[in-house]
């Protein structure tokens, strides 16, 4: 069965991302095409990148990197739940992505973002990063506005159109994760 991580890309106290990730997980739990799991970056407190070798080499020396690599390697695809900070994603999410290389390769990625303009600029940045790491990003995404999809900027109340956007993203993500299985298998054998 296809296995997809919902990566909660904020560790900030009072973060809106936890409600967003839980909403994504709740909707994903009704699906038959894949199993989903929340991976909270708070549970993987990575320092700023501290490996002596570039991630492309796959020679991880730090226990925290090995633990993170093992977790990410379990999945066939990812839903990145990201806030938008200064026209980009959170530093903690970018750092977590940068720790690894091969574990991301030939996997599918979808996005659920939130911010004053729906977090779309954070996703545009993440799409470039994902391309470098050989992830196939899907087109559809849920982009939650702090003005219209949150009450008082803190209580998640997404509109029905966001549920449809999320379903479209799930459909694409599951299809791409499945389609990339032969590439992952070929690399595993090589």
PDB file of N, CA, C and O in Angstrom, residues 12 92 117 184:
ATOM      1  N   UNK A  12       6.691  26.423  15.563  1.00  0.00           N
ATOM      2  CA  UNK A  12       6.447  27.646  16.327  1.00  0.00           C
ATOM      3  C   UNK A  12       5.391  27.424  17.405  1.00  0.00           C
ATOM      4  O   UNK A  12       4.384  26.769  17.156  1.00  0.00           O
ATOM      5  N   UNK A  92      12.667  25.879   9.498  1.00  0.00           N
ATOM      6  CA  UNK A  92      12.778  24.530  10.045  1.00  0.00           C
ATOM      7  C   UNK A  92      12.418  23.476   8.992  1.00  0.00           C
ATOM      8  O   UNK A  92      13.055  22.422   8.939  1.00  0.00           O
ATOM      9  N   UNK A 117      -1.785  35.239   2.131  1.00  0.00           N
ATOM     10  CA  UNK A 117      -2.204  35.030   0.734  1.00  0.00           C
ATOM     11  C   UNK A 117      -2.223  33.529   0.423  1.00  0.00           C
ATOM     12  O   UNK A 117      -1.901  33.106  -0.676  1.00  0.00           O
ATOM     13  N   UNK A 184      11.570   3.871  -8.034  1.00  0.00           N
ATOM     14  CA  UNK A 184      12.100   3.594  -6.702  1.00  0.00           C
ATOM     15  C   UNK A 184      12.641   2.171  -6.632  1.00  0.00           C
ATOM     16  O   UNK A 184      13.709   1.927  -6.050  1.00  0.00           O
TER      17      UNK A 184
END
